[in-house]
Amino acid sequence: MKASIGTAAIAATIISLLSGCSPKTRTVEVLRPVRTVEVRYANESETNRYFASVQARHEVDQGFRVAGKVLQRRVDVGQTVREGDVLAVLDDTDFRLAEDAARQQREAATERARQAESDWQRMQALKHDGSVSDFDDEHARSTLRTARAAAEAEGRKLELARNQVMYTVLRASSAGVVTSVRLEVGQVVAAGQPVIAIANQGEPEIVVDVPEAHLTSFKNSRYTAWLASAPEEKFELALRELSGEAASQTRTYRARLKPVSPRALPLGASATLVAQRAIDGAPLASVPATAMTQDKGAPALWTARRVGNEPIGTVQLARVTVHGYRNDLVLVSGLPAGTLIVTAGVQKMAPGLRVALPAAAHDAYLSQVAP
């Protein structure tokens, strides 16, 4: 029993000596890594994006000036036409019959007018010897005037009938491309019914519907657009027309913009329109919304001040003034330009807390995993 106690005492002495000779373990300070951004001031602008489309400035819906049955359709969508080209033809049988009837009516009226003139001239010859009374002379003169007027009216009816025949052929009123065809052979169309649309490709425009809330800023913006098929080719626009009345269903205002430099655009193509308006006033800083916190109910940010030359800093809470919001950004002022602010994990910050700035976070990780 005494030997066991002595042995234990010797072992304890040896252990204490060995522990006294071993080097002291180095304690590594674990810093909380943070994400930061630098406060930068600039003149802010309001930017809005809209879905738009390419349309022709001049597009005409053409239709027949008379009703009838479609006999021919000579164009298709996408076809280019010149002024005067035949687009479609109606059956003109009834109109030609009406023309023949009007011609015969005019010939009959012309004969009556000729006969009335002959009667009046004979009465003028007999008037000198007293064979014709003043009443008969006035009656003959009136009959002549009536016959001449009737002949002239029948001539106008014949001209109208001829026009009706001409109207059975629909011709392009201007050069362009056919964008819509709404008739087929055998279809009966009404007079004035739009059947074919022709757009002038020479003056394409960007058309967009502007929400009522954006109307004021849209009027004072700069406009840039690009096509969905060519997003890398951006071009500037000028506002040409803005509707003065909102659409009844969408409550939006139709805006039409033309390229500043003339350029060819495919009609019907999809486009993106960006309207940017500079905001007057002092420069503001845009910071991520995730950086915002509060100091006794007032908006504030956690600032990070670098310690020495190492990427280590301490954080402090600083109040700021909020001027507006832009999607996931907040417009603020009140901090010096160049100040570092914490953008993530602000709920875990405390005044005076030492943190690892972005360059130090990786080094701290390596020191912990190093053998």
mmCIF file of C-alpha atoms in Angstrom:
data_model
loop_
_atom_site.group_PDB
_atom_site.id
_atom_site.type_symbol
_atom_site.label_atom_id
_atom_site.label_comp_id
_atom_site.label_asym_id
_atom_site.label_seq_id
_atom_site.Cartn_x
_atom_site.Cartn_y
_atom_site.Cartn_z
ATOM 1 C CA MET A 1 0.000 0.000 0.000
ATOM 2 C CA LYS A 2 2.875 2.376 0.851
ATOM 3 C CA ALA A 3 4.587 1.451 -2.424
ATOM 4 C CA SER A 4 1.477 2.371 -4.459
ATOM 5 C CA ILE A 5 1.222 5.775 -2.793
ATOM 6 C CA GLY A 6 4.872 6.484 -3.460
ATOM 7 C CA THR A 7 4.557 5.462 -7.072
ATOM 8 C CA ALA A 8 1.556 7.797 -7.606
ATOM 9 C CA ALA A 9 3.445 10.712 -6.050
ATOM 10 C CA ILE A 10 6.403 10.156 -8.332
ATOM 11 C CA ALA A 11 4.101 10.001 -11.412
ATOM 12 C CA ALA A 12 2.399 13.231 -10.418
ATOM 13 C CA THR A 13 5.761 14.932 -10.031
ATOM 14 C CA ILE A 14 6.895 13.774 -13.469
ATOM 15 C CA ILE A 15 3.664 14.971 -15.110
ATOM 16 C CA SER A 16 3.971 18.399 -13.515
ATOM 17 C CA LEU A 17 7.559 18.706 -14.707
ATOM 18 C CA LEU A 18 6.644 17.689 -18.256
ATOM 19 C CA SER A 19 3.729 20.130 -18.379
ATOM 20 C CA GLY A 20 6.007 22.908 -17.198
ATOM 21 C CA CYS A 21 8.429 22.201 -20.019
ATOM 22 C CA SER A 22 5.784 22.164 -22.842
ATOM 23 C CA PRO A 23 5.205 25.430 -24.831
ATOM 24 C CA LYS A 24 2.106 27.537 -24.132
ATOM 25 C CA THR A 25 -0.846 27.066 -26.551
ATOM 26 C CA ARG A 26 -1.538 30.202 -28.762
ATOM 27 C CA THR A 27 -5.112 31.456 -28.509
ATOM 28 C CA VAL A 28 -6.567 32.548 -31.922
ATOM 29 C CA GLU A 29 -9.181 35.319 -31.884
ATOM 30 C CA VAL A 30 -12.130 34.293 -34.057
ATOM 31 C CA LEU A 31 -13.548 37.349 -35.769
ATOM 32 C CA ARG A 32 -17.004 37.515 -37.259
ATOM 33 C CA PRO A 33 -16.658 37.972 -41.046
ATOM 34 C CA VAL A 34 -18.873 40.630 -42.598
ATOM 35 C CA ARG A 35 -19.761 41.923 -46.028
ATOM 36 C CA THR A 36 -19.241 45.607 -46.617
ATOM 37 C CA VAL A 37 -19.747 48.223 -49.314
ATOM 38 C CA GLU A 38 -18.327 51.691 -49.632
ATOM 39 C CA VAL A 39 -20.636 54.685 -49.496
ATOM 40 C CA ARG A 40 -20.554 56.517 -52.844
ATOM 41 C CA TYR A 41 -22.583 59.610 -53.668
ATOM 42 C CA ALA A 42 -23.952 60.390 -57.114
ATOM 43 C CA ASN A 43 -26.814 62.207 -58.741
ATOM 44 C CA GLU A 44 -29.615 59.675 -58.620
ATOM 45 C CA SER A 45 -31.931 58.829 -61.487
ATOM 46 C CA GLU A 46 -35.275 57.095 -61.766
ATOM 47 C CA THR A 47 -35.246 54.190 -64.197
ATOM 48 C CA ASN A 48 -38.272 52.243 -65.435
ATOM 49 C CA ARG A 49 -38.449 49.405 -67.924
ATOM 50 C CA TYR A 50 -41.385 48.637 -70.196
ATOM 51 C CA PHE A 51 -42.334 45.907 -72.620
ATOM 52 C CA ALA A 52 -42.852 47.476 -76.038
ATOM 53 C CA SER A 53 -43.410 46.512 -79.662
ATOM 54 C CA VAL A 54 -42.432 47.818 -83.077
ATOM 55 C CA GLN A 55 -45.251 49.301 -85.140
ATOM 56 C CA ALA A 56 -45.469 51.416 -88.263
ATOM 57 C CA ARG A 57 -46.259 55.088 -87.851
ATOM 58 C CA HIS A 58 -48.558 54.944 -90.873
ATOM 59 C CA GLU A 59 -50.798 51.878 -91.182
ATOM 60 C CA VAL A 60 -53.969 51.929 -93.283
ATOM 61 C CA ASP A 61 -56.937 49.556 -93.003
ATOM 62 C CA GLN A 62 -58.299 49.304 -96.536
ATOM 63 C CA GLY A 63 -61.744 48.153 -97.561
ATOM 64 C CA PHE A 64 -64.060 48.105 -100.562
ATOM 65 C CA ARG A 65 -66.250 51.151 -101.127
ATOM 66 C CA VAL A 66 -69.090 48.863 -102.227
ATOM 67 C CA ALA A 67 -70.509 45.627 -100.869
ATOM 68 C CA GLY A 68 -70.186 42.364 -102.737
ATOM 69 C CA LYS A 69 -68.837 38.851 -103.012
ATOM 70 C CA VAL A 70 -65.048 38.406 -103.104
ATOM 71 C CA LEU A 71 -63.943 37.000 -106.447
ATOM 72 C CA GLN A 72 -60.146 37.226 -106.066
ATOM 73 C CA ARG A 73 -57.603 37.789 -103.306
ATOM 74 C CA ARG A 74 -54.178 38.666 -104.678
ATOM 75 C CA VAL A 75 -52.040 39.362 -101.597
ATOM 76 C CA ASP A 76 -50.888 37.564 -98.451
ATOM 77 C CA VAL A 77 -49.581 38.750 -95.098
ATOM 78 C CA GLY A 78 -45.973 39.931 -95.331
ATOM 79 C CA GLN A 79 -46.147 40.711 -99.032
ATOM 80 C CA THR A 80 -44.746 44.053 -100.201
ATOM 81 C CA VAL A 81 -47.021 46.082 -102.462
ATOM 82 C CA ARG A 82 -46.697 49.314 -104.427
ATOM 83 C CA GLU A 83 -49.215 52.093 -104.734
ATOM 84 C CA GLY A 84 -51.959 51.093 -107.161
ATOM 85 C CA ASP A 85 -51.382 47.319 -106.968
ATOM 86 C CA VAL A 86 -54.575 45.231 -107.044
ATOM 87 C CA LEU A 87 -55.268 43.660 -103.655
ATOM 88 C CA ALA A 88 -58.653 41.987 -104.185
ATOM 89 C CA VAL A 89 -61.582 41.932 -106.639
ATOM 90 C CA LEU A 90 -65.363 41.678 -106.107
ATOM 91 C CA ASP A 91 -67.937 40.170 -108.441
ATOM 92 C CA ASP A 92 -69.022 43.149 -110.590
ATOM 93 C CA THR A 93 -71.924 41.542 -112.524
ATOM 94 C CA ASP A 94 -74.667 43.525 -110.797
ATOM 95 C CA PHE A 95 -72.686 46.752 -110.999
ATOM 96 C CA ARG A 96 -72.178 46.409 -114.752
ATOM 97 C CA LEU A 97 -75.902 45.815 -115.223
ATOM 98 C CA ALA A 98 -76.561 48.976 -113.239
ATOM 99 C CA GLU A 99 -74.077 50.803 -115.446
ATOM 100 C CA ASP A 100 -75.863 49.672 -118.629
ATOM 101 C CA ALA A 101 -79.219 50.743 -117.207
ATOM 102 C CA ALA A 102 -77.827 54.149 -116.294
ATOM 103 C CA ARG A 103 -76.381 54.551 -119.774
ATOM 104 C CA GLN A 104 -79.733 53.864 -121.371
ATOM 105 C CA GLN A 105 -81.466 56.272 -118.991
ATOM 106 C CA ARG A 106 -78.985 58.967 -119.952
ATOM 107 C CA GLU A 107 -79.529 58.361 -123.680
ATOM 108 C CA ALA A 108 -83.292 58.614 -123.225
ATOM 109 C CA ALA A 109 -82.973 61.820 -121.245
ATOM 110 C CA THR A 110 -80.603 63.242 -123.840
ATOM 111 C CA GLU A 111 -83.151 62.542 -126.591
ATOM 112 C CA ARG A 112 -85.898 64.236 -124.598
ATOM 113 C CA ALA A 113 -83.709 67.256 -124.068
ATOM 114 C CA ARG A 114 -82.926 67.401 -127.809
ATOM 115 C CA GLN A 115 -86.606 67.166 -128.670
ATOM 116 C CA ALA A 116 -87.482 69.910 -126.188
ATOM 117 C CA GLU A 117 -84.819 72.164 -127.709
ATOM 118 C CA SER A 118 -86.217 71.591 -131.236
ATOM 119 C CA ASP A 119 -89.738 72.457 -130.051
ATOM 120 C CA TRP A 120 -88.530 75.652 -128.444
ATOM 121 C CA GLN A 121 -86.625 76.741 -131.554
ATOM 122 C CA ARG A 122 -89.731 76.226 -133.758
ATOM 123 C CA MET A 123 -91.765 78.316 -131.361
ATOM 124 C CA GLN A 124 -89.158 81.060 -131.570
ATOM 125 C CA ALA A 125 -89.592 81.082 -135.388
ATOM 126 C CA LEU A 126 -93.416 81.281 -135.080
ATOM 127 C CA LYS A 127 -93.333 83.866 -132.335
ATOM 128 C CA HIS A 128 -92.511 86.711 -134.763
ATOM 129 C CA ASP A 129 -95.786 86.409 -136.712
ATOM 130 C CA GLY A 130 -97.949 86.115 -133.571
ATOM 131 C CA SER A 131 -98.805 82.429 -134.011
ATOM 132 C CA VAL A 132 -97.471 81.531 -130.564
ATOM 133 C CA SER A 133 -98.608 83.145 -127.353
ATOM 134 C CA ASP A 134 -96.281 84.194 -124.570
ATOM 135 C CA PHE A 135 -97.699 81.414 -122.412
ATOM 136 C CA ASP A 136 -96.780 78.721 -124.942
ATOM 137 C CA ASP A 137 -93.313 80.193 -125.340
ATOM 138 C CA GLU A 138 -92.711 80.199 -121.593
ATOM 139 C CA HIS A 139 -94.008 76.641 -121.339
ATOM 140 C CA ALA A 140 -91.629 75.458 -124.080
ATOM 141 C CA ARG A 141 -88.728 77.240 -122.400
ATOM 142 C CA SER A 142 -89.539 75.561 -119.066
ATOM 143 C CA THR A 143 -89.825 72.147 -120.726
ATOM 144 C CA LEU A 144 -86.382 72.642 -122.303
ATOM 145 C CA ARG A 145 -84.782 73.566 -119.003
ATOM 146 C CA THR A 146 -86.356 70.554 -117.306
ATOM 147 C CA ALA A 147 -85.235 68.179 -120.061
ATOM 148 C CA ARG A 148 -81.688 69.489 -119.961
ATOM 149 C CA ALA A 149 -81.542 69.119 -116.159
ATOM 150 C CA ALA A 150 -82.907 65.568 -116.405
ATOM 151 C CA ALA A 151 -80.273 64.679 -119.022
ATOM 152 C CA GLU A 152 -77.527 66.099 -116.828
ATOM 153 C CA ALA A 153 -78.815 64.153 -113.807
ATOM 154 C CA GLU A 154 -78.886 60.913 -115.785
ATOM 155 C CA GLY A 155 -75.300 61.617 -116.854
ATOM 156 C CA ARG A 156 -74.292 61.892 -113.191
ATOM 157 C CA LYS A 157 -76.039 58.613 -112.448
ATOM 158 C CA LEU A 158 -74.081 56.956 -115.225
ATOM 159 C CA GLU A 159 -70.837 58.359 -113.804
ATOM 160 C CA LEU A 160 -71.783 57.020 -110.380
ATOM 161 C CA ALA A 161 -72.549 53.589 -111.853
ATOM 162 C CA ARG A 162 -69.149 53.555 -113.558
ATOM 163 C CA ASN A 163 -67.471 54.409 -110.260
ATOM 164 C CA GLN A 164 -69.308 51.547 -108.600
ATOM 165 C CA VAL A 165 -67.783 49.186 -111.143
ATOM 166 C CA MET A 166 -64.324 50.625 -110.455
ATOM 167 C CA TYR A 167 -64.826 50.218 -106.717
ATOM 168 C CA THR A 168 -65.117 46.444 -107.114
ATOM 169 C CA VAL A 169 -61.317 46.425 -107.550
ATOM 170 C CA LEU A 170 -59.418 47.195 -104.335
ATOM 171 C CA ARG A 171 -56.051 48.863 -104.972
ATOM 172 C CA ALA A 172 -53.254 49.778 -102.558
ATOM 173 C CA SER A 173 -53.497 53.423 -101.564
ATOM 174 C CA SER A 174 -49.780 53.522 -100.682
ATOM 175 C CA ALA A 175 -46.663 51.390 -100.843
ATOM 176 C CA GLY A 176 -45.873 49.157 -97.870
ATOM 177 C CA VAL A 177 -46.133 45.676 -96.449
ATOM 178 C CA VAL A 178 -49.372 43.767 -95.870
ATOM 179 C CA THR A 179 -49.800 43.213 -92.136
ATOM 180 C CA SER A 180 -53.314 41.789 -92.038
ATOM 181 C CA VAL A 181 -55.726 40.049 -94.451
ATOM 182 C CA ARG A 182 -59.303 39.536 -93.279
ATOM 183 C CA LEU A 183 -61.114 38.226 -96.345
ATOM 184 C CA GLU A 184 -61.301 35.056 -98.407
ATOM 185 C CA VAL A 185 -62.620 34.177 -101.856
ATOM 186 C CA GLY A 186 -66.385 33.680 -101.704
ATOM 187 C CA GLN A 187 -66.837 35.877 -98.647
ATOM 188 C CA VAL A 188 -69.437 38.655 -98.815
ATOM 189 C CA VAL A 189 -68.075 41.907 -97.435
ATOM 190 C CA ALA A 190 -69.820 45.135 -96.532
ATOM 191 C CA ALA A 191 -68.960 48.551 -97.888
ATOM 192 C CA GLY A 192 -66.199 50.130 -95.813
ATOM 193 C CA GLN A 193 -65.377 46.921 -93.928
ATOM 194 C CA PRO A 194 -61.589 46.790 -93.207
ATOM 195 C CA VAL A 195 -60.216 43.765 -95.027
ATOM 196 C CA ILE A 196 -56.499 44.433 -95.683
ATOM 197 C CA ALA A 197 -54.002 46.462 -93.610
ATOM 198 C CA ILE A 198 -50.899 47.990 -95.198
ATOM 199 C CA ALA A 199 -48.077 49.453 -93.103
ATOM 200 C CA ASN A 200 -45.356 51.801 -94.248
ATOM 201 C CA GLN A 201 -42.014 50.255 -93.304
ATOM 202 C CA GLY A 202 -40.130 53.517 -93.766
ATOM 203 C CA GLU A 203 -41.096 54.989 -90.371
ATOM 204 C CA PRO A 204 -41.090 52.326 -87.641
ATOM 205 C CA GLU A 205 -41.867 53.338 -84.057
ATOM 206 C CA ILE A 206 -41.642 51.867 -80.584
ATOM 207 C CA VAL A 207 -45.086 51.684 -78.982
ATOM 208 C CA VAL A 208 -45.532 51.244 -75.228
ATOM 209 C CA ASP A 209 -48.354 51.545 -72.675
ATOM 210 C CA VAL A 210 -47.327 53.725 -69.716
ATOM 211 C CA PRO A 211 -48.981 53.236 -66.292
ATOM 212 C CA GLU A 212 -50.711 56.264 -64.845
ATOM 213 C CA ALA A 213 -48.292 56.402 -61.880
ATOM 214 C CA HIS A 214 -45.283 56.760 -64.228
ATOM 215 C CA LEU A 215 -46.797 59.364 -66.525
ATOM 216 C CA THR A 216 -45.113 62.470 -65.085
ATOM 217 C CA SER A 217 -41.617 60.974 -64.922
ATOM 218 C CA PHE A 218 -42.015 59.347 -68.336
ATOM 219 C CA LYS A 219 -42.541 62.701 -70.045
ATOM 220 C CA ASN A 220 -39.205 64.023 -68.731
ATOM 221 C CA SER A 221 -37.080 60.939 -69.323
ATOM 222 C CA ARG A 222 -34.413 59.840 -71.743
ATOM 223 C CA TYR A 223 -35.355 56.779 -73.739
ATOM 224 C CA THR A 224 -33.273 53.806 -74.831
ATOM 225 C CA ALA A 225 -34.547 50.607 -76.426
ATOM 226 C CA TRP A 226 -33.359 47.331 -77.872
ATOM 227 C CA LEU A 227 -35.019 44.440 -79.658
ATOM 228 C CA ALA A 228 -35.443 41.030 -78.089
ATOM 229 C CA SER A 229 -33.699 39.556 -81.133
ATOM 230 C CA ALA A 230 -30.705 41.927 -80.798
ATOM 231 C CA PRO A 231 -30.269 42.964 -77.134
ATOM 232 C CA GLU A 232 -26.732 44.215 -77.738
ATOM 233 C CA GLU A 233 -27.855 46.857 -80.259
ATOM 234 C CA LYS A 234 -29.259 49.692 -78.166
ATOM 235 C CA PHE A 235 -30.603 52.881 -79.751
ATOM 236 C CA GLU A 236 -31.991 56.165 -78.478
ATOM 237 C CA LEU A 237 -35.560 57.318 -78.995
ATOM 238 C CA ALA A 238 -37.526 60.547 -78.974
ATOM 239 C CA LEU A 239 -41.104 60.823 -77.715
ATOM 240 C CA ARG A 240 -43.354 61.669 -80.672
ATOM 241 C CA GLU A 241 -46.829 61.148 -79.278
ATOM 242 C CA LEU A 242 -48.380 60.523 -75.876
ATOM 243 C CA SER A 243 -52.074 59.816 -75.557
ATOM 244 C CA GLY A 244 -54.027 62.396 -73.621
ATOM 245 C CA GLU A 245 -56.570 59.847 -72.402
ATOM 246 C CA ALA A 246 -56.053 56.559 -70.586
ATOM 247 C CA ALA A 247 -57.350 53.317 -72.066
ATOM 248 C CA SER A 248 -60.682 52.391 -70.505
ATOM 249 C CA GLN A 249 -59.673 48.832 -69.579
ATOM 250 C CA THR A 250 -55.946 49.006 -68.733
ATOM 251 C CA ARG A 251 -55.853 52.635 -67.507
ATOM 252 C CA THR A 252 -52.552 53.117 -69.332
ATOM 253 C CA TYR A 253 -51.440 55.804 -71.756
ATOM 254 C CA ARG A 254 -50.248 54.827 -75.227
ATOM 255 C CA ALA A 255 -46.858 56.366 -76.123
ATOM 256 C CA ARG A 256 -45.219 56.293 -79.547
ATOM 257 C CA LEU A 257 -41.474 56.937 -79.843
ATOM 258 C CA LYS A 258 -39.312 57.227 -82.949
ATOM 259 C CA PRO A 259 -35.579 56.413 -83.284
ATOM 260 C CA VAL A 260 -33.360 59.493 -83.066
ATOM 261 C CA SER A 261 -31.301 58.115 -85.947
ATOM 262 C CA PRO A 262 -33.438 56.537 -88.698
ATOM 263 C CA ARG A 263 -33.090 52.770 -88.715
ATOM 264 C CA ALA A 264 -34.933 49.751 -90.058
ATOM 265 C CA LEU A 265 -36.921 47.789 -87.483
ATOM 266 C CA PRO A 266 -38.953 44.620 -88.088
ATOM 267 C CA LEU A 267 -42.634 45.373 -87.637
ATOM 268 C CA GLY A 268 -44.267 43.471 -84.799
ATOM 269 C CA ALA A 269 -40.972 42.692 -83.048
ATOM 270 C CA SER A 270 -40.767 42.742 -79.244
ATOM 271 C CA ALA A 271 -38.627 45.425 -77.623
ATOM 272 C CA THR A 272 -37.536 46.639 -74.205
ATOM 273 C CA LEU A 273 -37.825 50.350 -73.474
ATOM 274 C CA VAL A 274 -35.851 51.992 -70.664
ATOM 275 C CA ALA A 275 -36.950 55.452 -69.485
ATOM 276 C CA GLN A 276 -34.393 57.191 -67.260
ATOM 277 C CA ARG A 277 -34.991 60.499 -65.510
ATOM 278 C CA ALA A 278 -32.403 62.424 -63.500
ATOM 279 C CA ILE A 279 -33.556 63.456 -60.014
ATOM 280 C CA ASP A 280 -32.781 67.051 -59.061
ATOM 281 C CA GLY A 281 -31.179 67.777 -55.682
ATOM 282 C CA ALA A 282 -28.122 66.837 -53.638
ATOM 283 C CA PRO A 283 -26.259 63.619 -54.512
ATOM 284 C CA LEU A 284 -27.442 60.516 -52.671
ATOM 285 C CA ALA A 285 -25.892 57.143 -51.892
ATOM 286 C CA SER A 286 -27.507 53.844 -52.862
ATOM 287 C CA VAL A 287 -27.080 51.109 -50.247
ATOM 288 C CA PRO A 288 -28.533 47.582 -50.135
ATOM 289 C CA ALA A 289 -31.798 47.312 -48.246
ATOM 290 C CA THR A 290 -30.253 44.473 -46.172
ATOM 291 C CA ALA A 291 -27.884 47.013 -44.569
ATOM 292 C CA MET A 292 -30.672 49.094 -43.028
ATOM 293 C CA THR A 293 -31.382 48.892 -39.300
ATOM 294 C CA GLN A 294 -32.686 51.254 -36.612
ATOM 295 C CA ASP A 295 -31.281 53.296 -33.763
ATOM 296 C CA LYS A 296 -34.065 54.140 -31.304
ATOM 297 C CA GLY A 297 -36.616 54.132 -34.124
ATOM 298 C CA ALA A 298 -34.484 56.179 -36.546
ATOM 299 C CA PRO A 299 -32.947 54.626 -39.686
ATOM 300 C CA ALA A 300 -29.287 53.702 -39.185
ATOM 301 C CA LEU A 301 -26.381 51.751 -40.662
ATOM 302 C CA TRP A 302 -23.539 49.780 -39.090
ATOM 303 C CA THR A 303 -20.241 51.359 -40.111
ATOM 304 C CA ALA A 304 -16.941 49.456 -40.058
ATOM 305 C CA ARG A 305 -13.734 51.353 -39.200
ATOM 306 C CA ARG A 306 -10.495 49.631 -40.179
ATOM 307 C CA VAL A 307 -7.980 48.972 -37.362
ATOM 308 C CA GLY A 308 -4.408 49.675 -38.432
ATOM 309 C CA ASN A 309 -3.224 48.221 -41.719
ATOM 310 C CA GLU A 310 -4.884 44.842 -41.241
ATOM 311 C CA PRO A 311 -8.290 43.954 -42.735
ATOM 312 C CA ILE A 312 -9.894 44.074 -39.309
ATOM 313 C CA GLY A 313 -12.374 46.656 -38.124
ATOM 314 C CA THR A 314 -14.749 47.680 -35.394
ATOM 315 C CA VAL A 315 -18.388 48.497 -35.989
ATOM 316 C CA GLN A 316 -20.425 51.456 -34.799
ATOM 317 C CA LEU A 317 -24.039 52.427 -35.374
ATOM 318 C CA ALA A 318 -24.624 55.653 -37.344
ATOM 319 C CA ARG A 319 -27.928 57.323 -38.134
ATOM 320 C CA VAL A 320 -28.765 58.257 -41.728
ATOM 321 C CA THR A 321 -31.542 60.028 -43.621
ATOM 322 C CA VAL A 322 -33.619 57.962 -46.046
ATOM 323 C CA HIS A 323 -34.723 59.733 -49.245
ATOM 324 C CA GLY A 324 -36.363 56.940 -51.192
ATOM 325 C CA TYR A 325 -36.324 53.352 -52.397
ATOM 326 C CA ARG A 326 -35.284 51.747 -55.702
ATOM 327 C CA ASN A 327 -36.292 48.071 -55.759
ATOM 328 C CA ASP A 328 -33.711 46.455 -53.402
ATOM 329 C CA LEU A 329 -31.738 49.688 -52.835
ATOM 330 C CA VAL A 330 -32.269 52.556 -50.387
ATOM 331 C CA LEU A 331 -31.270 56.168 -51.098
ATOM 332 C CA VAL A 332 -29.589 57.667 -48.039
ATOM 333 C CA SER A 333 -27.405 60.569 -46.919
ATOM 334 C CA GLY A 334 -25.593 61.557 -43.725
ATOM 335 C CA LEU A 335 -22.381 59.512 -43.940
ATOM 336 C CA PRO A 336 -19.045 60.660 -45.380
ATOM 337 C CA ALA A 337 -18.178 59.316 -48.804
ATOM 338 C CA GLY A 338 -15.944 56.232 -48.602
ATOM 339 C CA THR A 339 -17.409 54.961 -45.305
ATOM 340 C CA LEU A 340 -17.614 51.175 -45.088
ATOM 341 C CA ILE A 341 -21.038 49.849 -44.089
ATOM 342 C CA VAL A 342 -22.040 46.317 -43.146
ATOM 343 C CA THR A 343 -24.533 44.829 -45.598
ATOM 344 C CA ALA A 344 -25.244 41.386 -44.124
ATOM 345 C CA GLY A 345 -25.836 40.094 -40.606
ATOM 346 C CA VAL A 346 -26.634 43.503 -39.160
ATOM 347 C CA GLN A 347 -28.868 41.918 -36.521
ATOM 348 C CA LYS A 348 -25.762 40.311 -34.949
ATOM 349 C CA MET A 349 -23.717 43.494 -34.676
ATOM 350 C CA ALA A 350 -22.917 45.326 -31.439
ATOM 351 C CA PRO A 351 -21.100 48.626 -30.828
ATOM 352 C CA GLY A 352 -17.326 48.100 -30.729
ATOM 353 C CA LEU A 353 -17.488 44.535 -32.062
ATOM 354 C CA ARG A 354 -14.303 43.512 -33.912
ATOM 355 C CA VAL A 355 -15.077 42.006 -37.290
ATOM 356 C CA ALA A 356 -13.126 40.510 -40.146
ATOM 357 C CA LEU A 357 -13.405 42.646 -43.237
ATOM 358 C CA PRO A 358 -13.740 40.797 -46.561
ATOM 359 C CA ALA A 359 -9.953 40.462 -47.040
ATOM 360 C CA ALA A 360 -9.484 39.078 -43.507
ATOM 361 C CA ALA A 361 -12.291 36.525 -43.553
ATOM 362 C CA HIS A 362 -10.331 34.084 -45.712
ATOM 363 C CA ASP A 363 -7.153 34.463 -43.621
ATOM 364 C CA ALA A 364 -9.067 33.758 -40.412
ATOM 365 C CA TYR A 365 -10.508 30.622 -41.932
ATOM 366 C CA LEU A 366 -7.035 29.361 -42.968
ATOM 367 C CA SER A 367 -5.623 29.961 -39.478
ATOM 368 C CA GLN A 368 -8.351 27.783 -37.977
ATOM 369 C CA VAL A 369 -7.926 24.847 -40.339
ATOM 370 C CA ALA A 370 -4.096 24.939 -40.494
ATOM 371 C CA PRO A 371 -2.407 21.883 -38.822
#
